[in-house]
Coordinates of C-alpha atoms in Angstrom, one line a residue:
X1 CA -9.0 1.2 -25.5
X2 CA -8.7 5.0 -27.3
X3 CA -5.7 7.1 -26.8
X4 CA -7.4 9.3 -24.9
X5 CA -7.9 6.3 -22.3
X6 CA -4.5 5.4 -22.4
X7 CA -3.2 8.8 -21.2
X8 CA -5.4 9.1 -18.5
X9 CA -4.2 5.7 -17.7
X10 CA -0.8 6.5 -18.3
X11 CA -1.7 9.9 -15.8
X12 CA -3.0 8.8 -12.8
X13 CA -0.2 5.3 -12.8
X14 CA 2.3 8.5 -13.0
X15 CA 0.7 9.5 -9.7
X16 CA 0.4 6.6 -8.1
X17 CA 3.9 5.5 -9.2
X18 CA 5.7 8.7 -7.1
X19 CA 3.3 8.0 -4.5
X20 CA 4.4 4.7 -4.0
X21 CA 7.9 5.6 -4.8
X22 CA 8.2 7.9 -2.0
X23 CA 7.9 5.3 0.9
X24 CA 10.8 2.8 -0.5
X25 CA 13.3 5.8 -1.5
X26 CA 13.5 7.5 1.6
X27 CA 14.5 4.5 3.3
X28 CA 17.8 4.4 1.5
X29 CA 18.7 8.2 2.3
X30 CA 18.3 8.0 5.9
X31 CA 21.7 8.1 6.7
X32 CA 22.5 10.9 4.5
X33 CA 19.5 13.0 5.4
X34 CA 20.6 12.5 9.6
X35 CA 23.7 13.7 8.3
X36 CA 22.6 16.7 6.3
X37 CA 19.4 17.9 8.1
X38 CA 21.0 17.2 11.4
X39 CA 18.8 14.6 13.2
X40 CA 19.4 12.7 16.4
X41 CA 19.0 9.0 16.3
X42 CA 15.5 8.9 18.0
X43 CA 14.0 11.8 15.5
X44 CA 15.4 10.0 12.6
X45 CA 12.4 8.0 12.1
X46 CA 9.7 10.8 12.2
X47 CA 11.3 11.2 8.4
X48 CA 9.6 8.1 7.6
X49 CA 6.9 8.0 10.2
X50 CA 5.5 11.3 9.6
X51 CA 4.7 10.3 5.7
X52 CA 3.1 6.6 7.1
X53 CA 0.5 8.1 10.0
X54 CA -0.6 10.9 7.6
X55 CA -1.0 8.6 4.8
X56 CA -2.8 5.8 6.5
X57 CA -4.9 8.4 8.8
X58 CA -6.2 10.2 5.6
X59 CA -6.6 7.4 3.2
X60 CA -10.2 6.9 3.8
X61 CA -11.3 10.2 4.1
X62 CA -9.4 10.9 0.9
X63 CA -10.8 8.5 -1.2
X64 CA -14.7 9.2 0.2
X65 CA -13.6 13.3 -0.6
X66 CA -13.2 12.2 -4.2
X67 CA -16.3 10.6 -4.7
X68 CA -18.1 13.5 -2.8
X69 CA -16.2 16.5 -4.0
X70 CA -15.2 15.1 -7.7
X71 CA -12.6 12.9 -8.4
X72 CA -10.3 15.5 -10.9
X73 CA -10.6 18.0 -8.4
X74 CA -9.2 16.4 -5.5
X75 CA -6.4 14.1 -7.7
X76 CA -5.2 17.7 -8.9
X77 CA -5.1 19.6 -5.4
X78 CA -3.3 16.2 -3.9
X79 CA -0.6 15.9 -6.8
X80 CA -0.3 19.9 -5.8
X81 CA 0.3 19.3 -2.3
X82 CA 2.5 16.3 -2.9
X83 CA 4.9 17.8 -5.4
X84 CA 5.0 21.3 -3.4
X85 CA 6.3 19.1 -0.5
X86 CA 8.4 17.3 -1.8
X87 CA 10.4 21.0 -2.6
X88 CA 10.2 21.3 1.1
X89 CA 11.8 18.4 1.8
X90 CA 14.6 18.7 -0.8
X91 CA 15.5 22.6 0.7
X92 CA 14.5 21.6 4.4
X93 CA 17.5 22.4 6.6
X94 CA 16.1 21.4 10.1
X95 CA 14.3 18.5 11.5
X96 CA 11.3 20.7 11.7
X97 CA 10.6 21.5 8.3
X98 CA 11.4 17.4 7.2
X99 CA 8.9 16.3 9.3
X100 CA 6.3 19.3 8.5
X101 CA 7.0 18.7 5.0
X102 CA 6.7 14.7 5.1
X103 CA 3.8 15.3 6.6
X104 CA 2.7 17.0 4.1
X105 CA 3.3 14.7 1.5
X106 CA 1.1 12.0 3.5
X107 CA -1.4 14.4 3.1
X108 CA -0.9 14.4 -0.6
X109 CA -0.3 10.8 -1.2
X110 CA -3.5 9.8 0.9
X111 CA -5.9 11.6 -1.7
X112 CA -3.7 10.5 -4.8
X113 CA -3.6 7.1 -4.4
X114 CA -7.5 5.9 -3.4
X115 CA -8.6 9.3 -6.2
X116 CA -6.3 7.7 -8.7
X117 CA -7.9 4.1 -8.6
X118 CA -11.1 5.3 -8.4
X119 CA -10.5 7.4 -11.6
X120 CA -9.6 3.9 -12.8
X121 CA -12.4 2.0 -11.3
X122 CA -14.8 4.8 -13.0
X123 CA -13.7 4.8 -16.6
X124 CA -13.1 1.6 -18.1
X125 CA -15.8 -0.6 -18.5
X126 CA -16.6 -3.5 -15.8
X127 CA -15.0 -6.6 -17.5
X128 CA -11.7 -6.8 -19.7
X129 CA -11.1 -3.3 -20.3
X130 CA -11.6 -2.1 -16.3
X131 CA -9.5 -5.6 -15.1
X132 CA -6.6 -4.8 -17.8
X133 CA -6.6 -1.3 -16.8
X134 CA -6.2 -2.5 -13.2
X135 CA -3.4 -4.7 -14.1
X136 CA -1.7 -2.0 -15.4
X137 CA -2.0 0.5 -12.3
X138 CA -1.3 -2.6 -9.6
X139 CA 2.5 -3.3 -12.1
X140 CA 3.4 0.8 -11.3
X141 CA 2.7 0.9 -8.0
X142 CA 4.6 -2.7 -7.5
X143 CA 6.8 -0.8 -9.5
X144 CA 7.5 2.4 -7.6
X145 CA 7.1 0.0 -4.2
X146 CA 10.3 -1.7 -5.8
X147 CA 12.6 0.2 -7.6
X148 CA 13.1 2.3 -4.7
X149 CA 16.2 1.0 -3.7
X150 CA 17.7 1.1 -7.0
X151 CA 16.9 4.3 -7.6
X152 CA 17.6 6.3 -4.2
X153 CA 21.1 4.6 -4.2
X154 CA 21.5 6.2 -7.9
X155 CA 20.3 9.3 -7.3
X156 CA 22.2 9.6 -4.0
X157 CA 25.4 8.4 -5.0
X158 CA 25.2 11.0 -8.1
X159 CA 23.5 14.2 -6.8
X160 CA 22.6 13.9 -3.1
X161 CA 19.7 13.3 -0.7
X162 CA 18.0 16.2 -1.9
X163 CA 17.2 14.2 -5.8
X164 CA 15.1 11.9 -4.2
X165 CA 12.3 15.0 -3.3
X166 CA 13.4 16.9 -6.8
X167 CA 12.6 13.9 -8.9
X168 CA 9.1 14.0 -7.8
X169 CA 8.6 17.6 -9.2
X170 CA 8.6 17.0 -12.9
X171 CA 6.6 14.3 -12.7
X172 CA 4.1 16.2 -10.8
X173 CA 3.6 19.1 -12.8
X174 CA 3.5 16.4 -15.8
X175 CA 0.7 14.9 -14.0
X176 CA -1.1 17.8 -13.0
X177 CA -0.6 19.4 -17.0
X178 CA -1.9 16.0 -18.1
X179 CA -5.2 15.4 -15.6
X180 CA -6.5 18.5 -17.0
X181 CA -6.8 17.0 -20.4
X182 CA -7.2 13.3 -20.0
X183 CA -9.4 13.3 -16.6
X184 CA -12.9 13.9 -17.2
X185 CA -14.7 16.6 -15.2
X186 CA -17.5 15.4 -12.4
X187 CA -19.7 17.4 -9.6
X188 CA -20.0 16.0 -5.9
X189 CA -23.2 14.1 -6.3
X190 CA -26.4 15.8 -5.6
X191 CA -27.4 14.2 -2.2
X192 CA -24.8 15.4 -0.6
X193 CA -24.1 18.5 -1.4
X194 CA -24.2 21.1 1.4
X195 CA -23.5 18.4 4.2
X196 CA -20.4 17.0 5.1
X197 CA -20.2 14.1 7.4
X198 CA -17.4 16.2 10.2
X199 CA -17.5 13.6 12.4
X200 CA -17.2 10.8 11.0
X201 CA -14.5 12.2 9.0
X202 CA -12.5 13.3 12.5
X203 CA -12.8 9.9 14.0
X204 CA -11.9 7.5 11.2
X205 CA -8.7 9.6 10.7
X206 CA -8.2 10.2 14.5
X207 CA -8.6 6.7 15.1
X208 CA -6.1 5.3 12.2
X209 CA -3.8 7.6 12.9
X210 CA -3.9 6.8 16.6
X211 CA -3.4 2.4 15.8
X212 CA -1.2 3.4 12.9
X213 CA 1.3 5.3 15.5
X214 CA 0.8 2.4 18.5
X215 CA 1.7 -0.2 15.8
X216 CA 4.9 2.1 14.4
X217 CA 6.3 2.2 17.9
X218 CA 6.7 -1.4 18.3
X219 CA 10.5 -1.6 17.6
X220 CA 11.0 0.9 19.8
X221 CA 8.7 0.3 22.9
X222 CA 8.1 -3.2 22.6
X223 CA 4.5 -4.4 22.4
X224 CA 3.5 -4.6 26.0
X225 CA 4.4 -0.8 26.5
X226 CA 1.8 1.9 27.3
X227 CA 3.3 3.7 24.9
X228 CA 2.2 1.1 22.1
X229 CA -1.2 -0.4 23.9
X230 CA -2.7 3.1 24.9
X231 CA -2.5 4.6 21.0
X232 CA -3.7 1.2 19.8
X233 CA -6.4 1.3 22.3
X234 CA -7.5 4.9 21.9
X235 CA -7.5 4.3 18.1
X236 CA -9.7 1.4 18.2
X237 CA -12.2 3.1 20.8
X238 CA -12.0 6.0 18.4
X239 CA -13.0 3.9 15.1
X240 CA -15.9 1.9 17.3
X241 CA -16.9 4.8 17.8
X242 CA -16.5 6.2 14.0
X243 CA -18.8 2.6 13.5
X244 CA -21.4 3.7 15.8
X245 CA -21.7 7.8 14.2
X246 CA -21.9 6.0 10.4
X247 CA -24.7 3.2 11.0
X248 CA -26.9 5.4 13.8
X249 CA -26.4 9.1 14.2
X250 CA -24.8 10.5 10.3
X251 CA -27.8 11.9 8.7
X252 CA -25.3 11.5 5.6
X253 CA -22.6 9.3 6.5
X254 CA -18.8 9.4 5.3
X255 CA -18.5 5.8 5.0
X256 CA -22.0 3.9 4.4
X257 CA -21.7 0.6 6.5
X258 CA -23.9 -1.2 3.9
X259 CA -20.6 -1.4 2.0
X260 CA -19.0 -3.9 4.6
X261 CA -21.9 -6.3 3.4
X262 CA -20.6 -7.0 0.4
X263 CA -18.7 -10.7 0.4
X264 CA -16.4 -10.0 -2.1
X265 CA -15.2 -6.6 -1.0
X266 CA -14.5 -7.6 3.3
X267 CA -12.6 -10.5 1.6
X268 CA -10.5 -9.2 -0.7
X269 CA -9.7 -6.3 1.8
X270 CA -8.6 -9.3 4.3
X271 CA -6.6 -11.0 1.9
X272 CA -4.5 -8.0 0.8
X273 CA -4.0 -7.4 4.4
X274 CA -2.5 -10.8 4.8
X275 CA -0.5 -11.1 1.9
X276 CA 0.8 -7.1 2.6
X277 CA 1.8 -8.4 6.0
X278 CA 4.1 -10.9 4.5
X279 CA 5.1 -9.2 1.7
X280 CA 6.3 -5.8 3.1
X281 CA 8.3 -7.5 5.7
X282 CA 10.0 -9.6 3.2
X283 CA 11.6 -6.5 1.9
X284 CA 12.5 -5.7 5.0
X285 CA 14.4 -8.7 6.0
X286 CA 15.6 -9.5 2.5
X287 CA 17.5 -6.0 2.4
X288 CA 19.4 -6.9 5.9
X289 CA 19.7 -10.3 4.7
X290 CA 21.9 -9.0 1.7
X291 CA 23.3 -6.3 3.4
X292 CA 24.3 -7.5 6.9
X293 CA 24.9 -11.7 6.4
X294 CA 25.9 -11.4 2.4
X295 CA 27.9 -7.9 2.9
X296 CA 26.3 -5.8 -0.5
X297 CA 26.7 -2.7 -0.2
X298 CA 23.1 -0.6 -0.1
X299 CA 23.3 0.4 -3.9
X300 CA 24.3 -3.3 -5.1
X301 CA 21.1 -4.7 -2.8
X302 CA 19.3 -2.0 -4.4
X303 CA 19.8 -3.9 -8.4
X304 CA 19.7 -6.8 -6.3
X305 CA 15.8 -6.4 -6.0
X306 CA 15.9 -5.3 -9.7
X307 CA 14.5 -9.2 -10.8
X308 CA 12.0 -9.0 -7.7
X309 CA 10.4 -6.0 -9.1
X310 CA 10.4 -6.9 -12.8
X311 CA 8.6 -10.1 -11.2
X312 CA 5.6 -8.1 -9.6
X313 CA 5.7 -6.6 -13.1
X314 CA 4.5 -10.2 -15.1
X315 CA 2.6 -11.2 -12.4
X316 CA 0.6 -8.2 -12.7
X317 CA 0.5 -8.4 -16.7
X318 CA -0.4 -12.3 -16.4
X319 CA -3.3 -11.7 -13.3
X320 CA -5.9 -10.3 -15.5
X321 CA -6.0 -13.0 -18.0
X322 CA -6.1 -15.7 -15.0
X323 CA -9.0 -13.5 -13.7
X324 CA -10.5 -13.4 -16.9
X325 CA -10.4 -17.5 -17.1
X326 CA -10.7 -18.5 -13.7
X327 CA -12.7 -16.0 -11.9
X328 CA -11.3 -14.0 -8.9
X329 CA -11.7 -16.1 -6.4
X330 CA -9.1 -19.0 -8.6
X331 CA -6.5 -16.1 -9.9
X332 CA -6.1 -14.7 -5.8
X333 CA -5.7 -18.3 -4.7
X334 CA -3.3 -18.7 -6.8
X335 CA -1.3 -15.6 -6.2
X336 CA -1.2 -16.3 -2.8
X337 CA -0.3 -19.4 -3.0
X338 CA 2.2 -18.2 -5.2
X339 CA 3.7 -16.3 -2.7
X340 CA 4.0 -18.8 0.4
X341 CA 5.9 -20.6 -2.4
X342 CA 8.4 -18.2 -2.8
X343 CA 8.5 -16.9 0.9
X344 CA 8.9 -20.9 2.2
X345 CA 12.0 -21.1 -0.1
X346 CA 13.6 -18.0 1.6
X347 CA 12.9 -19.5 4.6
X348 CA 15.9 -21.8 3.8
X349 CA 18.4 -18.6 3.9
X350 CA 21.4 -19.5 5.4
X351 CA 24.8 -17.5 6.6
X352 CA 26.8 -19.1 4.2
X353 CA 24.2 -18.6 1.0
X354 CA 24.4 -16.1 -1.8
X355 CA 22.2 -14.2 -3.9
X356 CA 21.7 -16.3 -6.8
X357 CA 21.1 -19.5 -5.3
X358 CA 19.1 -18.3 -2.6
X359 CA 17.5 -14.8 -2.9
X360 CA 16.9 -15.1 -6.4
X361 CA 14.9 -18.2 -6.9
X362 CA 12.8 -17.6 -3.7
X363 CA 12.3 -13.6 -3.6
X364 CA 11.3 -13.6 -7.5
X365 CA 8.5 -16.5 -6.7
X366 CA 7.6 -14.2 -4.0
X367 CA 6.6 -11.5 -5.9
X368 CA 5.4 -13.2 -8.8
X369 CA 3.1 -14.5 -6.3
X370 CA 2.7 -10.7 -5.0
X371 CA 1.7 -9.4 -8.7
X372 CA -0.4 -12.8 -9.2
X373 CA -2.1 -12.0 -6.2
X374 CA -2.5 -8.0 -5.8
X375 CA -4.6 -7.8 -9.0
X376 CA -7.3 -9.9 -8.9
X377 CA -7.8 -8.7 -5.0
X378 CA -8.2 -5.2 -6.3
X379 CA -11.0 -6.3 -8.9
X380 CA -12.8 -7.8 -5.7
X381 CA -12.1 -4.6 -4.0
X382 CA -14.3 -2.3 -6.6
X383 CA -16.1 -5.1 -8.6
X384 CA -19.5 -4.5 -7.9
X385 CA -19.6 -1.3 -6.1
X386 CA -21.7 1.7 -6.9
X387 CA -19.4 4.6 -9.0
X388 CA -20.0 7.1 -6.4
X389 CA -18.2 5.3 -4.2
X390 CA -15.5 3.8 -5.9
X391 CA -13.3 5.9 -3.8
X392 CA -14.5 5.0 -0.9
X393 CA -13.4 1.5 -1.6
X394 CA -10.1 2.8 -3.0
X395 CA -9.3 4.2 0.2
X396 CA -10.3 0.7 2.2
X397 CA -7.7 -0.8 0.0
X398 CA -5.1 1.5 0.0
X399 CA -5.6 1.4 3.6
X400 CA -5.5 -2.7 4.2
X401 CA -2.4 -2.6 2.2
X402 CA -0.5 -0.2 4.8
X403 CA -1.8 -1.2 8.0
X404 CA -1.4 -4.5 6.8
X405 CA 2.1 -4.1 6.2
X406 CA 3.2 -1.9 8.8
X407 CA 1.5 -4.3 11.0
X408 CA 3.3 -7.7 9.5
X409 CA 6.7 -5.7 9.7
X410 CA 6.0 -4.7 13.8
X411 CA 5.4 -8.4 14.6
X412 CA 7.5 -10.4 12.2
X413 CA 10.4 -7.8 13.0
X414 CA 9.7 -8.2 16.7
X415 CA 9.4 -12.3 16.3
X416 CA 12.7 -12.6 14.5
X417 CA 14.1 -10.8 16.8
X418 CA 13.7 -12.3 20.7
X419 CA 13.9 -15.6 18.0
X420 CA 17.8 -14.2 17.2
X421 CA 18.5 -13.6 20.9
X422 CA 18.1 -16.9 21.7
X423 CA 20.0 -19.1 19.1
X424 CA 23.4 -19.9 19.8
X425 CA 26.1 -19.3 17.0
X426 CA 27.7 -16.4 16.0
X427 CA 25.7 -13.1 15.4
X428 CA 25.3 -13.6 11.7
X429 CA 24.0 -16.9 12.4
X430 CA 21.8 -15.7 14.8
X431 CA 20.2 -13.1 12.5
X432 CA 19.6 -15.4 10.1
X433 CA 18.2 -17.4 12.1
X434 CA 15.4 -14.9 12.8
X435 CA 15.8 -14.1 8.9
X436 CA 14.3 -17.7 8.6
X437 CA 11.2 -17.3 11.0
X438 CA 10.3 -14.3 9.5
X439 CA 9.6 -15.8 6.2
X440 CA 8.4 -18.9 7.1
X441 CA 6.0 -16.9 9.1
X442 CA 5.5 -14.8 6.4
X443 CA 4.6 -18.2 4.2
X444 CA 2.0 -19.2 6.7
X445 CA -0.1 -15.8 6.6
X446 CA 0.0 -15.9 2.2
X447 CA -1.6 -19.7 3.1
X448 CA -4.2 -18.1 5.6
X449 CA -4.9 -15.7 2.6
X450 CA -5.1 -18.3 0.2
X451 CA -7.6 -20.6 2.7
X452 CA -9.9 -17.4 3.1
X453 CA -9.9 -16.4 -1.2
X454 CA -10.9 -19.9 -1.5
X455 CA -13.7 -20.6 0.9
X456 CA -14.7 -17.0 1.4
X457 CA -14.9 -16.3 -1.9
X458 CA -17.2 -19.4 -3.0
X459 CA -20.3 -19.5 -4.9
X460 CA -23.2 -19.3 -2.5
X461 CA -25.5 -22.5 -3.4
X462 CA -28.4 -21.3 -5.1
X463 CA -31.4 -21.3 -2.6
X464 CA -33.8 -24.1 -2.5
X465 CA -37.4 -22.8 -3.9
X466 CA -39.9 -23.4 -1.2
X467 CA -43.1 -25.2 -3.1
X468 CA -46.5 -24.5 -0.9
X469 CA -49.7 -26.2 -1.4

């Protein structure tokens, strides 16, 4: 790889990295952000709900804008919006202007993350170069996912809620001072200029931000609720619907369906929404684990995911080589299985444990197994797919990794919890207790991703020649 290569690498992981970090950090400042914006208990969560529905709504649309309207173009205008509200949030002083400006940010972060793989998909070569490239960009965003809660409890404890938005500004303008340099120019591709599929684009985005909010009201509603089923329902009429518009009516269509007929790519897409669905809720639980049964305080469970995140690091670094031996389909198998490892040995948490003998051995296997895994399904994701669509596929990912997660986390979170109100013990014990189901659960779907990488993913049998007289 040149130098010039590397700094683009080195520019669009920047992206991707405050991206990514912006969805673990704000977590952490919660508390002080109800404090100093003023919010109510209920409106509380809009500061982290706002950012999800925009970002998974837009993620598809995003990543098809930058193959159809040129990939620098649409990375610069979403690191633009991104770091401009991310100054919004740090100087917002009502509930109002938060949730406008998180908003905002989802907006941002939907076209920075599918534009920035797809500027990585585009240029490195298919092969060694492209797959180590990849490795690199999956480590940062396990990276940013991860160091969240070290980093917000820092920045908190020394300068205030407000760091968490100010931090992303000098990386932005970085970035954006960078892409100009390092990010090759391109022009929307010629058969589609002067069409734009409108509604396709209106219902994909309606219809994921419609099962995205349904699926986000779970801990609240419960899943039987109208308020849950009617979203979900709407959303999924809406995206039938999106389905129909793409493979009959779209003279042009946003999202070709061909696509969904390649093996390789609906497989990968299903994995990563598996192993997403155990993974993020892991997080979840391990934080109130250490916090709530252990008693750490925020900031010491913060360095206590500090191993956990430099273990997504290797297994990122190591997946390429494994892909590079053993194929895709052997390196995701054995990510995943990787991971049910790791999550069955948290399943063994118990109310008297500690961190070293218990979240340590089984939470680093975890996410070994998460960086193991999360390569190699992103090289299915894009391997084989046409350049001026490689953000189309960007966005499919991006978007299996956050429905997949916020899904896991509504019904492992609700699971563990009617699980809890029925054990007898103490409280602690009982929320272990539900600590345990979640990750054994948790185990079970990184198995069901590892059964479907390795029988979905198998070489078709060469067809029998047919020999006429």
């Amino acid at each position: 790889m040149t130098r010039r290569s590397d700094l683009l690498l080195l520019t669009v992981c920047l992206a991707q990295f405050m991206v990514i970090l912006d969805v673990s950090i704000v977590n952490v400042a919660l508390p002080s952000i109800r404090d100093g914006v003023g919010f109510s208990a209920t409106g509380l969560q809009w500061v982290v709900n706002a950012y999800t529905l925009t970002f998974a709504g837009l993620l598809m649309l995003g990543g098809r804008a930058a193959d159809l309207l040129g990939r620098r173009r649409m990375f610069g205008a979403g690191v633009a919006l991104f770091t401009g509200a991310s100054l919004l949030c740090a100087v917002a002083n009502d509930p109002g202007l938060m949730i406008a400006a998180r908003a905002l940010q989802g907006i941002g972060g939907a076209i920075v993350s599918p534009t920035s793989l797809s500027i990585v998909t585009s240029s490195f070569a298919d092969g060694r170069e492209r797959n180590r490239a990849l490795g690199v960009w999956t480590a940062v965003a396990g990276l940013g996912a991860t160091s969240g809660a070290i980093l917000g409890g820092v920045l908190i404890s020394g300068l205030g809620w407000p760091a968490i938005f100010v931090i992303n500004l000098p990386i932005g303008v970085l970035v954006l001072a960078a892409s100009r340099r390092v990010i090759p120019g391109d022009l929307p591709t010629e058969r589609v200029r002067g069409h734009f599929d409108v509604s396709g684009a209106l219902l994909v985005t309606a219809g994921l931000i419609a099962v995205t909010f349904g699926i986000v009201r779970t801990e609240s509603l419960g899943w039987d609720s109208p308020g849950v089923l009617g979203p979900v329902g709407a959303g999924l009429a809406l995206l039938a619907a999106f389905g129909y518009v793409e493979g009959r009516l779209a003279r042009v269509p946003l999202v070709p369906l061909r696509v969904f007929g390649m093996r390789q790519l609906r497989t990968s897409n299903l994995v990563v929404v598996l192993l997403y669905s155990a993974q993020f809720a892991m997080f979840f639980f391990l934080t109130l684990y250490m916090q709530q049964v252990l008693g750490m305080s925020a900031l010491q469970a913060g360095f206590g995911f500090a191993p956990l995140t430099m273990a997504v690091v290797v297994g990122s670094t190591i997946a390429p080589r494994l892909v590079q031996r053993f194929g895709v389909r052997g390196a995701l198998t054995a990510g995943m299985l990787c991971g049910a490892a790791g999550l069955a040995l948290l399943s063994g948490v118990d109310a008297d444990g500690g961190y070293f003998t218990q979240v340590l051995p089984g939470g680093s296997l975890a996410t070994l197994g998460l960086g193991l895994s999360l390569v190699p399904a992103t090289i299915g994701a894009v391997q084989g797919v046409e350049n001026e669509e490689s953000g189309l596929a960007s966005g499919l990912l991006n978007t299996s990794r956050l429905l997949g997660g916020a899904l896991g986390l509504a019904v492992l979170g609700t699971l563990a919890t009617a699980h809890s109100h029925h054990v007898a013990g103490t409280p602690v014990e009982a929320l272990t207790s539900g600590f345990q189901l979640a990750f054994a659960l948790g185990a079970l779907l990184c198995v069901a991703g590892a059964l479907v990488a390795a029988v979905m993913l198998r070489p078709r049998a060469p067809r029998a020649e047919v020999v006429t007289a």
